[in-house]
């Protein structure tokens, strides 16, 4: 398995509070991604990064921001969490073949 | 923009029976195609992928998939299903170059003993 960890694995928070999720990789891969998974929607891309300090928006980026100051870490921030952001969040990294993505274990977020 | 359709939300098969999960994609160029499997509470595991070349690709756990350009399909097959194959299966299309994946909504597989 690719060396990807996500923290925290579970989080409960209240509406309006900021939340930061961390993705950490030990593979030194250039590409990193954040997805959210919701029933009936599969996985949808939030943001992705193609290098340190290089990021771009995905399909469902509203309400989310990201940062990548080191190759190994990709942070996803919910500036002011809403109940609609209750979801399971997955980080992925691109493998040696850059088109192939490998996924972390996920973070389950509940916004009350 | 690319899109993926998995027409079957749920499928139930008996252990030992054959399996085919359907996937149709929409993309203007030659697609990169993937099948992932997700067990409950787990992340996604790559089963197999198609980039180019032989249209029949072999993956892990005895799975295979066939790329049919004329039908815009990439169906997943297994000749004999095991109870441990019960999981959710996702088809995805990518644009290559480390770029974004678009996923289908998934097919939940139940295996009856």
Tab-separated table of C-alpha atoms in Angstrom:
chain	number	residue	atom	x	y	z
A	1	UNK	CA	0.000	0.000	0.000
A	2	UNK	CA	1.098	3.558	-0.734
A	3	UNK	CA	2.327	5.431	2.337
A	4	UNK	CA	-0.612	7.744	2.942
A	5	UNK	CA	-2.035	8.722	6.286
A	6	UNK	CA	-4.906	11.020	7.117
A	7	UNK	CA	-5.594	12.796	10.375
A	8	UNK	CA	-7.817	12.915	12.192
A	9	UNK	CA	-9.669	9.742	11.182
A	10	UNK	CA	-12.878	10.897	12.811
A	11	UNK	CA	-14.037	14.351	13.812
A	12	UNK	CA	-17.218	15.879	15.148
A	13	UNK	CA	-17.493	19.646	15.002
A	14	UNK	CA	-20.103	22.370	15.166
A	15	UNK	CA	-21.435	24.561	12.414
A	16	UNK	CA	-19.336	27.679	11.931
A	17	UNK	CA	-16.083	26.321	13.328
A	18	UNK	CA	-12.920	25.980	11.234
A	19	UNK	CA	-11.653	22.483	10.529
A	20	UNK	CA	-8.360	21.328	9.033
A	21	UNK	CA	-7.745	17.850	7.719
A	22	UNK	CA	-4.240	16.619	7.046
A	23	UNK	CA	-2.931	14.248	4.431
A	24	UNK	CA	0.619	13.001	4.799
A	25	UNK	CA	2.554	10.892	2.292
A	26	UNK	CA	5.907	9.169	2.478
A	27	UNK	CA	6.173	8.428	-1.263
A	28	UNK	CA	7.544	11.818	-2.376
A	29	UNK	CA	4.875	11.991	-5.089
A	30	UNK	CA	4.188	15.249	-6.843
A	31	UNK	CA	0.404	15.032	-7.141
A	32	UNK	CA	-2.025	15.052	-4.220
A	33	UNK	CA	-5.822	15.235	-4.201
A	34	UNK	CA	-8.740	15.754	-1.845
A	35	UNK	CA	-12.083	14.066	-2.556
A	36	UNK	CA	-15.314	13.843	-0.660
A	37	UNK	CA	-17.549	10.771	-0.730
A	38	UNK	CA	-21.302	11.024	-0.303
A	39	UNK	CA	-24.013	8.402	-0.890
A	40	UNK	CA	-25.303	8.527	-4.440
A	41	UNK	CA	-22.464	10.753	-5.620
A	42	UNK	CA	-19.405	8.520	-5.570
A	43	UNK	CA	-16.230	10.513	-5.029
A	44	UNK	CA	-15.955	14.116	-6.116
A	45	UNK	CA	-12.754	16.114	-6.399
A	46	UNK	CA	-12.445	19.121	-4.091
A	47	UNK	CA	-8.928	20.407	-4.773
A	48	UNK	CA	-5.685	19.007	-6.036
A	49	UNK	CA	-2.012	19.898	-5.989
A	50	UNK	CA	0.612	19.381	-8.662
A	51	UNK	CA	3.535	20.551	-6.536
A	52	UNK	CA	4.541	22.577	-3.505
A	53	UNK	CA	2.444	25.740	-3.420
A	54	UNK	CA	0.720	24.706	-6.683
A	55	UNK	CA	-2.953	23.922	-6.239
A	56	UNK	CA	-6.138	24.086	-8.255
A	57	UNK	CA	-9.864	23.691	-7.791
A	58	UNK	CA	-11.885	20.604	-8.443
A	59	UNK	CA	-15.567	19.995	-9.015
A	60	UNK	CA	-16.821	20.894	-5.511
A	61	UNK	CA	-14.347	23.452	-4.167
A	62	UNK	CA	-16.761	26.024	-2.689
A	63	UNK	CA	-16.255	26.344	1.080
A	64	UNK	CA	-12.864	24.624	1.022
A	65	UNK	CA	-9.286	25.811	0.797
A	66	UNK	CA	-6.030	23.889	0.608
A	67	UNK	CA	-2.357	24.420	1.234
A	68	UNK	CA	0.785	22.524	0.401
A	69	UNK	CA	3.962	23.946	1.891
A	70	UNK	CA	5.861	20.630	1.797
A	71	UNK	CA	5.827	17.768	-0.670
A	72	UNK	CA	4.591	15.338	1.946
A	73	UNK	CA	1.670	17.323	3.395
A	74	UNK	CA	-1.585	18.502	1.832
A	75	UNK	CA	-4.018	20.299	4.114
A	76	UNK	CA	-7.736	20.751	3.526
A	77	UNK	CA	-9.454	23.543	5.464
A	78	UNK	CA	-13.115	24.186	5.969
A	79	UNK	CA	-13.077	27.855	6.948
A	80	UNK	CA	-16.540	27.749	8.519
A	81	UNK	CA	-17.983	24.256	8.570
A	82	UNK	CA	-21.577	23.671	7.489
A	83	UNK	CA	-23.795	20.612	7.844
A	84	UNK	CA	-23.571	20.056	4.071
A	85	UNK	CA	-19.865	19.353	4.547
A	86	UNK	CA	-20.604	16.278	6.639
A	87	UNK	CA	-18.920	13.609	4.562
A	88	UNK	CA	-16.060	11.180	4.295
A	89	UNK	CA	-12.919	12.846	2.979
A	90	UNK	CA	-10.265	10.951	1.087
A	91	UNK	CA	-6.801	12.019	0.161
A	92	UNK	CA	-5.057	10.487	-2.838
A	93	UNK	CA	-1.593	10.655	-4.335
A	94	UNK	CA	-0.462	9.958	-7.853
A	95	UNK	CA	1.838	7.015	-8.325
A	96	UNK	CA	4.908	6.525	-10.491
A	97	UNK	CA	2.509	6.501	-13.411
A	98	UNK	CA	1.046	9.885	-12.658
A	99	UNK	CA	-2.382	8.945	-13.861
A	100	UNK	CA	-2.811	6.268	-11.189
A	101	UNK	CA	-4.063	7.540	-7.837
A	102	UNK	CA	-3.720	5.730	-4.534
A	103	UNK	CA	-6.043	6.546	-1.684
A	104	UNK	CA	-5.667	7.109	2.020
A	105	UNK	CA	-7.925	5.557	4.668
A	106	UNK	CA	-10.311	8.516	4.856
A	107	UNK	CA	-11.544	10.984	7.472
A	108	UNK	CA	-15.138	10.828	8.625
A	109	UNK	CA	-16.369	14.344	9.437
A	110	UNK	CA	-19.669	15.148	11.130
A	111	UNK	CA	-20.760	18.776	11.308
A	112	UNK	CA	-23.559	19.343	13.813
B	1	UNK	CA	-15.974	17.228	-19.467
B	2	UNK	CA	-15.764	13.540	-18.748
B	3	UNK	CA	-18.460	11.524	-17.010
B	4	UNK	CA	-18.967	7.962	-15.807
B	5	UNK	CA	-22.180	5.977	-15.462
B	6	UNK	CA	-22.567	2.843	-13.398
B	7	UNK	CA	-26.133	1.806	-14.140
B	8	UNK	CA	-26.441	-0.802	-11.396
B	9	UNK	CA	-26.638	0.579	-7.863
B	10	UNK	CA	-26.930	-2.860	-6.244
B	11	UNK	CA	-26.114	-6.332	-7.543
B	12	UNK	CA	-26.557	-9.635	-5.720
B	13	UNK	CA	-24.845	-12.816	-6.890
B	14	UNK	CA	-24.377	-16.260	-5.413
B	15	UNK	CA	-20.942	-17.354	-4.350
B	16	UNK	CA	-19.253	-19.163	-7.231
B	17	UNK	CA	-21.326	-17.408	-9.877
B	18	UNK	CA	-19.843	-15.122	-12.491
B	19	UNK	CA	-19.976	-11.366	-12.152
B	20	UNK	CA	-20.112	-8.445	-14.546
B	21	UNK	CA	-20.305	-4.835	-13.364
B	22	UNK	CA	-21.101	-2.256	-15.991
B	23	UNK	CA	-19.346	1.043	-16.588
B	24	UNK	CA	-19.953	3.540	-19.379
B	25	UNK	CA	-17.884	6.657	-19.815
B	26	UNK	CA	-17.994	9.863	-21.783
B	27	UNK	CA	-14.745	11.493	-22.813
B	28	UNK	CA	-13.577	13.110	-26.016
B	29	UNK	CA	-10.156	11.498	-26.268
B	30	UNK	CA	-8.616	8.167	-25.340
B	31	UNK	CA	-9.514	7.691	-21.696
B	32	UNK	CA	-7.563	6.386	-18.775
B	33	UNK	CA	-9.938	3.986	-17.019
B	34	UNK	CA	-9.869	2.507	-13.552
B	35	UNK	CA	-11.783	0.187	-11.274
B	36	UNK	CA	-11.492	0.605	-7.517
B	37	UNK	CA	-13.010	-1.466	-4.719
B	38	UNK	CA	-14.032	-0.203	-1.287
B	39	UNK	CA	-14.798	-2.450	1.666
B	40	UNK	CA	-16.968	-0.991	4.451
B	41	UNK	CA	-15.144	1.689	6.414
B	42	UNK	CA	-12.064	1.406	4.251
B	43	UNK	CA	-10.319	3.445	1.605
B	44	UNK	CA	-10.304	2.645	-2.095
B	45	UNK	CA	-8.098	-0.082	-3.469
B	46	UNK	CA	-7.076	-0.127	-7.120
B	47	UNK	CA	-8.262	-3.289	-8.881
B	48	UNK	CA	-7.043	-2.581	-12.396
B	49	UNK	CA	-6.434	0.156	-14.943
B	50	UNK	CA	-6.418	0.703	-18.687
B	51	UNK	CA	-4.207	3.264	-20.390
B	52	UNK	CA	-3.622	1.830	-23.858
B	53	UNK	CA	-2.777	-1.384	-25.682
B	54	UNK	CA	-4.517	-4.679	-25.048
B	55	UNK	CA	-8.167	-3.960	-24.385
B	56	UNK	CA	-8.518	-6.844	-21.918
B	57	UNK	CA	-6.744	-6.005	-18.691
B	58	UNK	CA	-6.097	-8.223	-15.730
B	59	UNK	CA	-6.188	-6.994	-12.183
B	60	UNK	CA	-5.836	-8.207	-8.653
B	61	UNK	CA	-8.113	-10.717	-6.915
B	62	UNK	CA	-8.963	-12.460	-10.205
B	63	UNK	CA	-10.757	-9.481	-11.767
B	64	UNK	CA	-10.513	-8.426	-15.385
B	65	UNK	CA	-12.025	-5.647	-17.461
B	66	UNK	CA	-12.485	-5.072	-21.156
B	67	UNK	CA	-12.267	-1.691	-22.854
B	68	UNK	CA	-14.717	-1.346	-25.755
B	69	UNK	CA	-14.271	1.961	-27.510
B	70	UNK	CA	-17.283	1.473	-29.783
B	71	UNK	CA	-19.550	1.067	-26.751
B	72	UNK	CA	-17.723	3.539	-24.467
B	73	UNK	CA	-17.643	0.797	-21.877
B	74	UNK	CA	-15.195	-0.674	-19.411
B	75	UNK	CA	-17.023	-3.539	-17.711
B	76	UNK	CA	-15.521	-5.432	-14.806
B	77	UNK	CA	-15.763	-9.227	-14.720
B	78	UNK	CA	-14.894	-12.124	-12.484
B	79	UNK	CA	-15.581	-15.756	-13.418
B	80	UNK	CA	-16.296	-16.996	-9.897
B	81	UNK	CA	-17.225	-14.674	-7.051
B	82	UNK	CA	-16.071	-15.274	-3.485
B	83	UNK	CA	-17.924	-14.091	-0.382
B	84	UNK	CA	-15.005	-11.744	0.346
B	85	UNK	CA	-15.734	-9.850	-2.879
B	86	UNK	CA	-18.754	-8.213	-1.255
B	87	UNK	CA	-17.935	-4.495	-1.378
B	88	UNK	CA	-18.632	-1.344	-3.336
B	89	UNK	CA	-17.022	-0.978	-6.737
B	90	UNK	CA	-16.213	2.294	-8.444
B	91	UNK	CA	-15.352	2.961	-12.059
B	92	UNK	CA	-13.365	6.120	-12.837
B	93	UNK	CA	-12.069	7.974	-15.871
B	94	UNK	CA	-9.006	10.207	-15.869
B	95	UNK	CA	-7.532	12.654	-18.279
B	96	UNK	CA	-3.945	11.598	-17.681
B	97	UNK	CA	-0.883	13.605	-16.728
B	98	UNK	CA	-1.556	13.439	-12.997
B	99	UNK	CA	-4.919	15.005	-13.608
B	100	UNK	CA	-8.337	14.649	-12.132
B	101	UNK	CA	-10.452	11.518	-11.838
B	102	UNK	CA	-14.189	11.439	-12.368
B	103	UNK	CA	-15.932	8.612	-10.561
B	104	UNK	CA	-19.154	6.786	-11.122
B	105	UNK	CA	-21.637	6.546	-8.277
B	106	UNK	CA	-20.624	2.999	-7.449
B	107	UNK	CA	-22.143	-0.477	-7.491
B	108	UNK	CA	-22.752	-2.269	-4.217
B	109	UNK	CA	-22.085	-6.002	-4.558
B	110	UNK	CA	-23.715	-8.498	-2.228
B	111	UNK	CA	-22.650	-12.130	-2.296
B	112	UNK	CA	-25.085	-14.795	-1.160
B	113	UNK	CA	-23.633	-17.924	0.360
